[in-house]
GROMACS .gro file of C-alpha atoms in nm:
model
  445
    1UNK     CA    1   0.031   0.003  -0.021
    2UNK     CA    2   0.073   0.393  -0.036
    3UNK     CA    3   0.204   0.592   0.234
    4UNK     CA    4  -0.169   0.776   0.246
    5UNK     CA    5  -0.306   0.410   0.204
    6UNK     CA    6  -0.139   0.355   0.531
    7UNK     CA    7  -0.252   0.641   0.700
    8UNK     CA    8  -0.620   0.617   0.577
    9UNK     CA    9  -0.607   0.223   0.729
   10UNK     CA   10  -0.457   0.311   1.055
   11UNK     CA   11  -0.730   0.590   1.114
   12UNK     CA   12  -0.996   0.385   1.036
   13UNK     CA   13  -0.814   0.130   1.305
   14UNK     CA   14  -0.829   0.342   1.565
   15UNK     CA   15  -1.107   0.524   1.508
   16UNK     CA   16  -1.351   0.302   1.384
   17UNK     CA   17  -1.695   0.424   1.528
   18UNK     CA   18  -1.608   0.775   1.438
   19UNK     CA   19  -1.755   0.825   1.075
   20UNK     CA   20  -1.782   1.219   1.060
   21UNK     CA   21  -1.398   1.229   1.165
   22UNK     CA   22  -1.300   0.942   0.918
   23UNK     CA   23  -1.500   1.091   0.621
   24UNK     CA   24  -1.304   1.425   0.673
   25UNK     CA   25  -0.982   1.247   0.707
   26UNK     CA   26  -1.057   1.017   0.398
   27UNK     CA   27  -1.125   1.335   0.150
   28UNK     CA   28  -0.800   1.549   0.269
   29UNK     CA   29  -0.574   1.206   0.295
   30UNK     CA   30  -0.708   1.120  -0.093
   31UNK     CA   31  -0.673   1.452  -0.240
   32UNK     CA   32  -0.331   1.487  -0.113
   33UNK     CA   33  -0.177   1.160  -0.313
   34UNK     CA   34  -0.080   1.417  -0.563
   35UNK     CA   35   0.159   1.611  -0.303
   36UNK     CA   36   0.273   1.349  -0.099
   37UNK     CA   37   0.374   1.117  -0.368
   38UNK     CA   38   0.582   1.395  -0.534
   39UNK     CA   39   0.774   1.487  -0.183
   40UNK     CA   40   0.894   1.193   0.008
   41UNK     CA   41   1.015   1.468   0.289
   42UNK     CA   42   0.655   1.388   0.441
   43UNK     CA   43   0.675   1.054   0.520
   44UNK     CA   44   1.050   1.094   0.626
   45UNK     CA   45   0.911   1.352   0.887
   46UNK     CA   46   0.566   1.155   0.946
   47UNK     CA   47   0.387   1.479   0.897
   48UNK     CA   48   0.054   1.281   0.819
   49UNK     CA   49   0.075   1.044   1.130
   50UNK     CA   50   0.114   1.378   1.291
   51UNK     CA   51  -0.146   1.581   1.117
   52UNK     CA   52  -0.444   1.359   1.201
   53UNK     CA   53  -0.393   1.313   1.540
   54UNK     CA   54  -0.526   1.616   1.763
   55UNK     CA   55  -0.215   1.769   1.951
   56UNK     CA   56  -0.454   1.768   2.285
   57UNK     CA   57  -0.838   1.645   2.341
   58UNK     CA   58  -1.002   1.749   2.637
   59UNK     CA   59  -1.368   1.593   2.753
   60UNK     CA   60  -1.524   1.707   3.099
   61UNK     CA   61  -1.844   1.711   3.262
   62UNK     CA   62  -2.045   2.046   3.258
   63UNK     CA   63  -2.312   2.044   3.567
   64UNK     CA   64  -2.540   2.299   3.614
   65UNK     CA   65  -2.892   2.404   3.771
   66UNK     CA   66  -3.222   2.434   3.596
   67UNK     CA   67  -3.500   2.670   3.637
   68UNK     CA   68  -3.711   2.373   3.852
   69UNK     CA   69  -3.418   2.374   4.093
   70UNK     CA   70  -3.295   2.013   3.920
   71UNK     CA   71  -2.887   1.966   3.859
   72UNK     CA   72  -2.848   1.859   3.443
   73UNK     CA   73  -2.535   1.737   3.370
   74UNK     CA   74  -2.369   1.752   3.024
   75UNK     CA   75  -2.026   1.639   2.831
   76UNK     CA   76  -1.837   1.944   2.713
   77UNK     CA   77  -1.525   1.954   2.411
   78UNK     CA   78  -1.222   2.098   2.280
   79UNK     CA   79  -1.032   1.934   2.055
   80UNK     CA   80  -0.721   2.160   2.007
   81UNK     CA   81  -0.585   1.968   1.636
   82UNK     CA   82  -0.313   2.161   1.509
   83UNK     CA   83  -0.107   2.526   1.635
   84UNK     CA   84   0.213   2.500   1.350
   85UNK     CA   85   0.065   2.846   1.253
   86UNK     CA   86  -0.089   2.998   1.521
   87UNK     CA   87  -0.261   2.973   1.857
   88UNK     CA   88  -0.551   2.726   1.860
   89UNK     CA   89  -0.880   2.914   1.664
   90UNK     CA   90  -1.245   2.725   1.647
   91UNK     CA   91  -1.576   2.743   1.761
   92UNK     CA   92  -1.806   2.600   2.032
   93UNK     CA   93  -2.115   2.424   1.937
   94UNK     CA   94  -2.396   2.379   2.123
   95UNK     CA   95  -2.641   2.055   1.996
   96UNK     CA   96  -2.761   1.744   2.129
   97UNK     CA   97  -2.559   1.560   1.824
   98UNK     CA   98  -2.225   1.749   1.952
   99UNK     CA   99  -1.978   1.399   2.011
  100UNK     CA  100  -1.644   1.331   2.024
  101UNK     CA  101  -1.651   1.261   1.619
  102UNK     CA  102  -1.785   1.562   1.521
  103UNK     CA  103  -1.562   1.735   1.731
  104UNK     CA  104  -1.265   1.578   1.586
  105UNK     CA  105  -1.392   1.625   1.255
  106UNK     CA  106  -1.458   1.998   1.273
  107UNK     CA  107  -1.151   2.029   1.457
  108UNK     CA  108  -0.922   1.878   1.159
  109UNK     CA  109  -1.115   2.092   0.900
  110UNK     CA  110  -1.089   2.395   1.046
  111UNK     CA  111  -0.687   2.331   1.085
  112UNK     CA  112  -0.747   2.370   0.683
  113UNK     CA  113  -1.004   2.616   0.661
  114UNK     CA  114  -0.792   2.858   0.880
  115UNK     CA  115  -0.437   2.789   0.670
  116UNK     CA  116  -0.645   2.878   0.352
  117UNK     CA  117  -0.744   3.268   0.500
  118UNK     CA  118  -0.352   3.351   0.544
  119UNK     CA  119  -0.355   3.437   0.885
  120UNK     CA  120  -0.228   3.294   1.208
  121UNK     CA  121  -0.468   3.070   1.327
  122UNK     CA  122  -0.414   2.649   1.403
  123UNK     CA  123  -0.714   2.446   1.434
  124UNK     CA  124  -0.955   2.382   1.684
  125UNK     CA  125  -1.316   2.300   1.768
  126UNK     CA  126  -1.515   2.257   2.067
  127UNK     CA  127  -1.856   2.228   2.235
  128UNK     CA  128  -2.112   2.054   2.460
  129UNK     CA  129  -2.417   1.810   2.383
  130UNK     CA  130  -2.657   2.087   2.555
  131UNK     CA  131  -2.971   2.206   2.388
  132UNK     CA  132  -3.020   2.554   2.425
  133UNK     CA  133  -3.343   2.575   2.212
  134UNK     CA  134  -3.580   2.635   2.520
  135UNK     CA  135  -3.397   2.706   2.789
  136UNK     CA  136  -3.398   3.037   2.933
  137UNK     CA  137  -3.171   3.305   2.982
  138UNK     CA  138  -3.107   3.214   3.339
  139UNK     CA  139  -3.051   2.806   3.245
  140UNK     CA  140  -2.829   2.963   2.912
  141UNK     CA  141  -2.652   3.170   3.174
  142UNK     CA  142  -2.583   2.891   3.420
  143UNK     CA  143  -2.489   2.634   3.178
  144UNK     CA  144  -2.219   2.854   2.977
  145UNK     CA  145  -2.106   2.971   3.320
  146UNK     CA  146  -2.043   2.588   3.401
  147UNK     CA  147  -1.855   2.506   3.084
  148UNK     CA  148  -1.624   2.784   3.085
  149UNK     CA  149  -1.498   2.743   3.438
  150UNK     CA  150  -1.365   2.439   3.323
  151UNK     CA  151  -1.277   2.547   2.958
  152UNK     CA  152  -1.028   2.876   3.082
  153UNK     CA  153  -0.802   2.680   3.190
  154UNK     CA  154  -0.721   2.537   2.905
  155UNK     CA  155  -0.754   2.868   2.650
  156UNK     CA  156  -0.572   3.223   2.614
  157UNK     CA  157  -0.507   3.509   2.388
  158UNK     CA  158  -0.188   3.335   2.272
  159UNK     CA  159  -0.288   2.931   2.335
  160UNK     CA  160  -0.646   2.891   2.220
  161UNK     CA  161  -0.937   3.141   2.126
  162UNK     CA  162  -1.274   2.994   2.083
  163UNK     CA  163  -1.581   3.158   1.898
  164UNK     CA  164  -1.956   3.096   1.826
  165UNK     CA  165  -2.117   2.813   1.617
  166UNK     CA  166  -2.420   2.575   1.618
  167UNK     CA  167  -2.616   2.691   1.923
  168UNK     CA  168  -2.364   2.936   2.051
  169UNK     CA  169  -2.435   3.321   1.976
  170UNK     CA  170  -2.438   3.616   2.138
  171UNK     CA  171  -2.580   3.551   2.434
  172UNK     CA  172  -2.337   3.215   2.532
  173UNK     CA  173  -2.068   3.418   2.412
  174UNK     CA  174  -2.171   3.685   2.615
  175UNK     CA  175  -2.204   3.435   2.973
  176UNK     CA  176  -1.883   3.300   2.864
  177UNK     CA  177  -1.677   3.598   2.848
  178UNK     CA  178  -1.814   3.726   3.191
  179UNK     CA  179  -1.733   3.421   3.392
  180UNK     CA  180  -1.393   3.406   3.229
  181UNK     CA  181  -1.324   3.763   3.313
  182UNK     CA  182  -1.448   3.688   3.652
  183UNK     CA  183  -1.243   3.393   3.716
  184UNK     CA  184  -0.908   3.575   3.534
  185UNK     CA  185  -0.950   3.945   3.634
  186UNK     CA  186  -0.859   3.968   3.262
  187UNK     CA  187  -0.999   4.164   2.969
  188UNK     CA  188  -0.809   3.917   2.734
  189UNK     CA  189  -0.913   3.866   2.379
  190UNK     CA  190  -0.977   3.527   2.435
  191UNK     CA  191  -1.327   3.523   2.240
  192UNK     CA  192  -1.474   3.619   1.973
  193UNK     CA  193  -1.817   3.685   1.813
  194UNK     CA  194  -1.818   3.933   2.149
  195UNK     CA  195  -2.078   4.197   2.138
  196UNK     CA  196  -1.947   4.503   1.947
  197UNK     CA  197  -1.973   4.756   2.248
  198UNK     CA  198  -1.658   4.507   2.402
  199UNK     CA  199  -1.453   4.379   2.185
  200UNK     CA  200  -1.620   4.234   1.922
  201UNK     CA  201  -1.638   4.332   1.505
  202UNK     CA  202  -1.889   4.461   1.283
  203UNK     CA  203  -2.028   4.231   1.074
  204UNK     CA  204  -1.882   3.911   1.219
  205UNK     CA  205  -2.243   3.799   1.241
  206UNK     CA  206  -2.295   3.849   0.840
  207UNK     CA  207  -1.960   3.684   0.797
  208UNK     CA  208  -1.928   3.375   0.713
  209UNK     CA  209  -2.269   3.409   0.452
  210UNK     CA  210  -2.132   3.704   0.284
  211UNK     CA  211  -1.794   3.519   0.222
  212UNK     CA  212  -1.960   3.271   0.101
  213UNK     CA  213  -2.142   3.469  -0.182
  214UNK     CA  214  -1.794   3.666  -0.238
  215UNK     CA  215  -1.617   3.361  -0.296
  216UNK     CA  216  -1.901   3.227  -0.590
  217UNK     CA  217  -1.917   3.554  -0.720
  218UNK     CA  218  -1.552   3.578  -0.784
  219UNK     CA  219  -1.548   3.252  -0.965
  220UNK     CA  220  -1.830   3.381  -1.188
  221UNK     CA  221  -1.643   3.694  -1.231
  222UNK     CA  222  -1.399   3.487  -1.380
  223UNK     CA  223  -1.636   3.377  -1.629
  224UNK     CA  224  -1.766   3.719  -1.714
  225UNK     CA  225  -2.090   3.594  -1.548
  226UNK     CA  226  -2.233   3.735  -1.182
  227UNK     CA  227  -2.508   3.594  -0.956
  228UNK     CA  228  -2.719   3.838  -1.063
  229UNK     CA  229  -3.062   3.761  -1.164
  230UNK     CA  230  -2.992   3.376  -1.069
  231UNK     CA  231  -3.214   3.129  -0.896
  232UNK     CA  232  -3.043   3.018  -0.534
  233UNK     CA  233  -3.186   2.736  -0.270
  234UNK     CA  234  -3.061   2.793   0.031
  235UNK     CA  235  -3.105   2.530   0.303
  236UNK     CA  236  -3.098   2.633   0.687
  237UNK     CA  237  -3.233   2.951   0.864
  238UNK     CA  238  -2.952   3.024   1.107
  239UNK     CA  239  -2.670   3.334   1.065
  240UNK     CA  240  -2.502   3.169   0.714
  241UNK     CA  241  -2.840   3.097   0.556
  242UNK     CA  242  -2.969   3.444   0.681
  243UNK     CA  243  -2.685   3.668   0.577
  244UNK     CA  244  -2.595   3.433   0.253
  245UNK     CA  245  -2.925   3.497   0.169
  246UNK     CA  246  -2.877   3.884   0.280
  247UNK     CA  247  -2.539   3.925   0.006
  248UNK     CA  248  -2.708   3.721  -0.254
  249UNK     CA  249  -3.035   3.962  -0.321
  250UNK     CA  250  -2.801   4.233  -0.269
  251UNK     CA  251  -2.615   4.115  -0.625
  252UNK     CA  252  -2.946   4.073  -0.749
  253UNK     CA  253  -3.026   3.712  -0.717
  254UNK     CA  254  -3.377   3.577  -0.632
  255UNK     CA  255  -3.324   3.329  -0.287
  256UNK     CA  256  -3.604   3.090  -0.293
  257UNK     CA  257  -3.613   2.908   0.005
  258UNK     CA  258  -3.470   2.818   0.360
  259UNK     CA  259  -3.572   2.546   0.571
  260UNK     CA  260  -3.524   2.447   0.938
  261UNK     CA  261  -3.523   2.079   1.110
  262UNK     CA  262  -3.887   2.084   1.085
  263UNK     CA  263  -3.904   2.103   0.729
  264UNK     CA  264  -3.865   2.423   0.450
  265UNK     CA  265  -4.069   2.674   0.270
  266UNK     CA  266  -4.044   2.798  -0.083
  267UNK     CA  267  -4.126   3.126  -0.245
  268UNK     CA  268  -4.137   3.136  -0.586
  269UNK     CA  269  -4.110   3.528  -0.601
  270UNK     CA  270  -3.784   3.548  -0.327
  271UNK     CA  271  -3.767   3.497   0.031
  272UNK     CA  272  -3.860   3.841   0.229
  273UNK     CA  273  -3.575   3.831   0.478
  274UNK     CA  274  -3.752   4.066   0.669
  275UNK     CA  275  -3.986   3.809   0.809
  276UNK     CA  276  -3.711   3.567   0.836
  277UNK     CA  277  -3.517   3.764   1.059
  278UNK     CA  278  -3.802   3.881   1.290
  279UNK     CA  279  -3.875   3.454   1.315
  280UNK     CA  280  -3.526   3.340   1.386
  281UNK     CA  281  -3.346   3.629   1.496
  282UNK     CA  282  -3.598   3.776   1.739
  283UNK     CA  283  -3.864   3.537   1.796
  284UNK     CA  284  -3.615   3.225   1.771
  285UNK     CA  285  -3.926   3.081   1.595
  286UNK     CA  286  -3.995   2.794   1.345
  287UNK     CA  287  -3.965   2.888   0.985
  288UNK     CA  288  -4.308   2.705   0.920
  289UNK     CA  289  -4.399   3.068   1.085
  290UNK     CA  290  -4.311   3.194   0.726
  291UNK     CA  291  -4.603   3.050   0.521
  292UNK     CA  292  -4.856   3.211   0.775
  293UNK     CA  293  -4.726   3.576   0.672
  294UNK     CA  294  -4.672   3.486   0.293
  295UNK     CA  295  -4.970   3.336   0.207
  296UNK     CA  296  -4.800   3.279  -0.157
  297UNK     CA  297  -4.508   3.084  -0.009
  298UNK     CA  298  -4.514   2.717   0.064
  299UNK     CA  299  -4.430   2.539   0.334
  300UNK     CA  300  -4.318   2.160   0.294
  301UNK     CA  301  -4.293   1.930   0.646
  302UNK     CA  302  -3.959   1.731   0.663
  303UNK     CA  303  -4.047   1.330   0.529
  304UNK     CA  304  -4.228   1.504   0.310
  305UNK     CA  305  -3.986   1.687   0.071
  306UNK     CA  306  -3.651   1.823   0.068
  307UNK     CA  307  -3.551   2.145   0.012
  308UNK     CA  308  -3.316   1.998  -0.262
  309UNK     CA  309  -3.620   1.908  -0.477
  310UNK     CA  310  -3.662   2.286  -0.556
  311UNK     CA  311  -3.465   2.357  -0.944
  312UNK     CA  312  -3.200   2.584  -0.899
  313UNK     CA  313  -2.901   2.779  -1.074
  314UNK     CA  314  -2.699   2.794  -0.730
  315UNK     CA  315  -2.759   2.573  -0.413
  316UNK     CA  316  -2.614   2.683  -0.039
  317UNK     CA  317  -2.626   2.380   0.192
  318UNK     CA  318  -2.604   2.579   0.528
  319UNK     CA  319  -2.751   2.368   0.760
  320UNK     CA  320  -2.541   2.105   0.891
  321UNK     CA  321  -2.309   1.805   0.839
  322UNK     CA  322  -2.393   1.526   0.555
  323UNK     CA  323  -2.758   1.720   0.522
  324UNK     CA  324  -2.737   1.656   0.112
  325UNK     CA  325  -2.674   1.262  -0.013
  326UNK     CA  326  -2.617   1.162  -0.369
  327UNK     CA  327  -3.010   1.158  -0.467
  328UNK     CA  328  -3.003   1.497  -0.331
  329UNK     CA  329  -2.685   1.578  -0.543
  330UNK     CA  330  -2.883   1.379  -0.860
  331UNK     CA  331  -3.174   1.604  -0.853
  332UNK     CA  332  -2.994   1.896  -0.782
  333UNK     CA  333  -2.836   1.831  -1.142
  334UNK     CA  334  -3.139   1.743  -1.274
  335UNK     CA  335  -3.302   2.037  -1.174
  336UNK     CA  336  -3.047   2.282  -1.389
  337UNK     CA  337  -2.811   2.368  -1.067
  338UNK     CA  338  -2.457   2.434  -1.210
  339UNK     CA  339  -2.302   2.545  -0.867
  340UNK     CA  340  -2.283   2.432  -0.508
  341UNK     CA  341  -2.113   2.619  -0.196
  342UNK     CA  342  -2.091   2.467   0.136
  343UNK     CA  343  -2.186   2.739   0.379
  344UNK     CA  344  -2.184   2.461   0.662
  345UNK     CA  345  -1.908   2.227   0.762
  346UNK     CA  346  -1.891   1.951   0.507
  347UNK     CA  347  -2.299   1.917   0.480
  348UNK     CA  348  -2.277   1.701   0.138
  349UNK     CA  349  -2.192   1.361   0.187
  350UNK     CA  350  -1.879   1.231   0.005
  351UNK     CA  351  -2.066   1.065  -0.255
  352UNK     CA  352  -2.296   1.358  -0.332
  353UNK     CA  353  -1.971   1.547  -0.335
  354UNK     CA  354  -1.828   1.300  -0.619
  355UNK     CA  355  -2.124   1.289  -0.796
  356UNK     CA  356  -2.083   1.723  -0.827
  357UNK     CA  357  -1.728   1.674  -0.953
  358UNK     CA  358  -1.786   1.397  -1.176
  359UNK     CA  359  -2.089   1.616  -1.316
  360UNK     CA  360  -1.883   1.918  -1.379
  361UNK     CA  361  -2.070   2.104  -1.136
  362UNK     CA  362  -1.859   2.385  -0.961
  363UNK     CA  363  -1.838   2.284  -0.608
  364UNK     CA  364  -1.663   2.488  -0.357
  365UNK     CA  365  -1.605   2.290  -0.005
  366UNK     CA  366  -1.684   2.433   0.341
  367UNK     CA  367  -1.319   2.485   0.412
  368UNK     CA  368  -1.311   2.726   0.170
  369UNK     CA  369  -1.682   2.865   0.135
  370UNK     CA  370  -1.715   2.913   0.499
  371UNK     CA  371  -1.390   3.075   0.606
  372UNK     CA  372  -1.561   3.420   0.620
  373UNK     CA  373  -1.656   3.343   0.966
  374UNK     CA  374  -1.347   3.268   1.087
  375UNK     CA  375  -1.159   3.490   0.889
  376UNK     CA  376  -1.361   3.801   1.068
  377UNK     CA  377  -1.242   3.616   1.378
  378UNK     CA  378  -0.940   3.670   1.348
  379UNK     CA  379  -0.994   4.019   1.239
  380UNK     CA  380  -1.148   4.049   1.563
  381UNK     CA  381  -0.828   3.934   1.696
  382UNK     CA  382  -0.653   4.190   1.541
  383UNK     CA  383  -0.841   4.479   1.621
  384UNK     CA  384  -0.839   4.370   1.987
  385UNK     CA  385  -0.472   4.354   1.998
  386UNK     CA  386  -0.456   4.663   1.860
  387UNK     CA  387  -0.744   4.810   2.072
  388UNK     CA  388  -0.959   4.998   1.839
  389UNK     CA  389  -1.264   4.904   1.586
  390UNK     CA  390  -1.231   4.902   1.208
  391UNK     CA  391  -1.565   5.047   1.021
  392UNK     CA  392  -1.789   4.826   0.907
  393UNK     CA  393  -1.681   4.916   0.527
  394UNK     CA  394  -1.314   4.830   0.641
  395UNK     CA  395  -1.424   4.473   0.787
  396UNK     CA  396  -1.616   4.411   0.495
  397UNK     CA  397  -1.313   4.537   0.261
  398UNK     CA  398  -1.051   4.278   0.433
  399UNK     CA  399  -1.320   4.014   0.393
  400UNK     CA  400  -1.367   4.016   0.085
  401UNK     CA  401  -1.000   4.029  -0.014
  402UNK     CA  402  -0.973   3.729   0.203
  403UNK     CA  403  -1.247   3.519   0.020
  404UNK     CA  404  -1.087   3.663  -0.301
  405UNK     CA  405  -0.763   3.522  -0.216
  406UNK     CA  406  -0.859   3.207  -0.131
  407UNK     CA  407  -1.072   3.153  -0.452
  408UNK     CA  408  -0.738   3.190  -0.661
  409UNK     CA  409  -0.552   3.000  -0.464
  410UNK     CA  410  -0.792   2.655  -0.482
  411UNK     CA  411  -0.820   2.764  -0.841
  412UNK     CA  412  -0.457   2.777  -0.866
  413UNK     CA  413  -0.390   2.465  -0.666
  414UNK     CA  414  -0.609   2.273  -0.854
  415UNK     CA  415  -0.488   2.350  -1.213
  416UNK     CA  416  -0.092   2.286  -1.062
  417UNK     CA  417  -0.205   1.928  -0.987
  418UNK     CA  418  -0.383   1.880  -1.307
  419UNK     CA  419  -0.708   1.880  -1.165
  420UNK     CA  420  -0.858   2.217  -1.304
  421UNK     CA  421  -1.206   2.317  -1.159
  422UNK     CA  422  -1.146   2.105  -0.845
  423UNK     CA  423  -1.208   2.319  -0.594
  424UNK     CA  424  -1.206   1.990  -0.330
  425UNK     CA  425  -0.841   1.930  -0.417
  426UNK     CA  426  -0.749   2.259  -0.433
  427UNK     CA  427  -0.842   2.360  -0.108
  428UNK     CA  428  -0.680   2.061   0.046
  429UNK     CA  429  -0.342   2.080  -0.131
  430UNK     CA  430  -0.371   2.439  -0.056
  431UNK     CA  431  -0.427   2.455   0.322
  432UNK     CA  432  -0.216   2.151   0.370
  433UNK     CA  433   0.116   2.295   0.199
  434UNK     CA  434   0.117   2.565   0.438
  435UNK     CA  435   0.002   2.392   0.747
  436UNK     CA  436   0.294   2.098   0.626
  437UNK     CA  437   0.565   2.383   0.603
  438UNK     CA  438   0.518   2.525   0.917
  439UNK     CA  439   0.530   2.178   1.075
  440UNK     CA  440   0.837   2.054   0.921
  441UNK     CA  441   1.031   2.378   0.993
  442UNK     CA  442   0.952   2.342   1.394
  443UNK     CA  443   1.084   2.022   1.379
  444UNK     CA  444   0.946   1.669   1.562
  445UNK     CA  445   0.688   1.775   1.794
   0.00000   0.00000   0.00000
């Protein structure tokens, strides 16, 4: 077997029950065949063996008291995967689906995503199997404080700077930062996604969604085209989905769908984001309420149809991992879809990804397409270090520049290694090369 095959086999043997992590490793390793086979130094120095094992994995209990006075206990995680190019950086996810496999997959992916931004950030991920839905402010505060009580000893402005993710918004970041500040008696840049009045960056909330559209628009510009007038299908209705829709509409696209775990809406004339923001960001309600406000919109319950059944030009999966499978991919292609951009982390199954690539669909993997969020987190860190705020225009300009750079980097890498248009390979190779060089420069650690 080849070096790559040996690595995959070893990871499968040692992590045989961790589906998400194995999926991520297989995808990256198979892309790296084109470079590893040319450069024997990677095998000699054990770069891949070190790359697939987290530098540190922390698992801890999180006890807290609910509003009824009952003690609840959840499991918390922080997987610090790779710090070769900078301090660990990656979000915290509060969701019942959180487990070690999910955390390892996300931390592994984050390593390459952060590398692609060009900023000095290593890869990490964390969270807990806590469900914030339906929790009062008091319950969220007590859980977040308990979570930070343990996490605080493992993070710091030059060590690990977490951010938000699914289930961790401004409310949770605020509670965690307050607890960290109380414990350490410092006002450090140790979390990103903070409130704008106390260290947060403008457009951080919008950044992942905006960045997703920026990378697709840069791709289209290179073909004398634009997203204007294109029919766009989006899954999800959180920040990524909402602000991808906002930027797409601003550039003239027609966004016709959004979804949540209960079902999806289809609005032929275009989604009204004022209504969506009121339902999802203000009221924390369900997307089904949209059809009660806009009677010409159609709501389909989960299990009775898929958002990917809608014909479109551009599909943006922005909900969660493995939400778009092979059957969905075939429906999208049959419905005229030409571009798929992953707003979520690995929302497309491996079979779906391969189908898109083999069919000539322009497919932008999450590690490149949704890097806008962590890029702006990096910009927040820079502002905190300088003790200043940049204007919205300044942050947006820098974000657009980073996403434009990512597109050209992955496009050039795909061409260099004989796979033009294969942005999965381009992203994996480009992200790997920067991390690997740093690992080689720093010796065996």
